[in-house]
Coordinates of C-alpha atoms in Angstrom, one line a residue:
K1 CA 4.4 -34.7 -4.0
Y2 CA 6.0 -31.5 -3.2
S3 CA 9.9 -31.1 -3.1
P4 CA 11.1 -29.0 -0.3
S5 CA 12.3 -26.1 -2.7
D6 CA 8.7 -26.0 -3.9
P7 CA 6.8 -22.9 -2.4
A8 CA 3.8 -25.1 -1.9
F9 CA 5.7 -27.8 0.2
A10 CA 5.2 -25.5 3.4
Y11 CA 1.5 -25.4 2.8
A12 CA 1.2 -29.2 1.9
Q13 CA 1.9 -30.2 5.5
L14 CA -1.2 -28.2 6.9
T15 CA -4.6 -29.5 7.5
H16 CA -7.7 -28.1 5.8
D17 CA -8.6 -26.2 8.9
E18 CA -5.1 -24.9 9.2
L19 CA -5.3 -23.6 5.7
I20 CA -8.5 -21.9 6.3
Q21 CA -7.2 -20.2 9.5
L22 CA -4.2 -19.0 7.5
V23 CA -6.4 -17.6 4.9
L24 CA -8.5 -15.7 7.3
K25 CA -5.4 -14.3 9.1
Q26 CA -4.0 -13.2 5.8
K27 CA -7.4 -11.5 4.7
E28 CA -7.4 -9.8 8.2
T29 CA -3.8 -8.6 7.7
I30 CA -4.8 -7.2 4.1
S31 CA -7.7 -5.5 5.5
K32 CA -5.8 -3.7 8.1
K33 CA -3.0 -2.7 5.4
E34 CA -5.9 -1.3 3.2
F35 CA -7.2 0.7 6.1
Q36 CA -3.6 2.1 6.7
V37 CA -3.3 3.0 2.9
R38 CA -6.6 4.6 3.0
E39 CA -5.6 6.7 6.1
L40 CA -2.4 7.7 4.5
E41 CA -4.0 8.8 1.3
D42 CA -6.5 10.9 3.3
Y43 CA -3.7 12.4 5.3
I44 CA -1.7 13.4 2.1
D45 CA -4.8 14.7 0.3
N46 CA -5.5 17.0 3.4
L47 CA -1.8 18.1 3.4
L48 CA -1.8 18.8 -0.1
V49 CA -5.1 21.1 0.1
R50 CA -3.3 23.0 3.2
V51 CA -0.2 23.6 1.3
M52 CA -2.2 24.7 -1.8
E53 CA -4.1 27.1 0.4
E54 CA -1.3 28.4 2.5
T55 CA 1.8 28.4 0.3
P56 CA 1.2 27.1 -3.4
N57 CA 4.5 28.6 -4.4
I58 CA 6.3 25.7 -3.1
L59 CA 4.5 23.4 -5.6
R60 CA 5.6 25.3 -8.6
I61 CA 8.4 23.8 -10.7
P62 CA 11.1 26.4 -11.2
T63 CA 11.5 27.2 -15.1
Q64 CA 14.8 27.1 -16.8
V65 CA 16.0 29.9 -18.9
G66 CA 16.3 28.8 -22.5
K67 CA 14.1 25.8 -22.4
K68 CA 10.6 25.5 -23.8
A69 CA 7.8 24.0 -21.7
G70 CA 7.5 20.3 -22.1
K71 CA 11.2 19.6 -23.0

């Protein structure tokens, strides 16, 4: 039904229960990665707030002489 070059070939050999287990494992992996992303976003947000409070000058873009803003 599926050729070995078809990505679905690897899954065609699995039983229904094996496919369910695979989906559940992938959902768990995705949940863990989403949690890690949220933690990193919170960390970056907090870091940015601290930088803005302590040394906001490092966030400024240096202006170039002879150029207008936005160009």
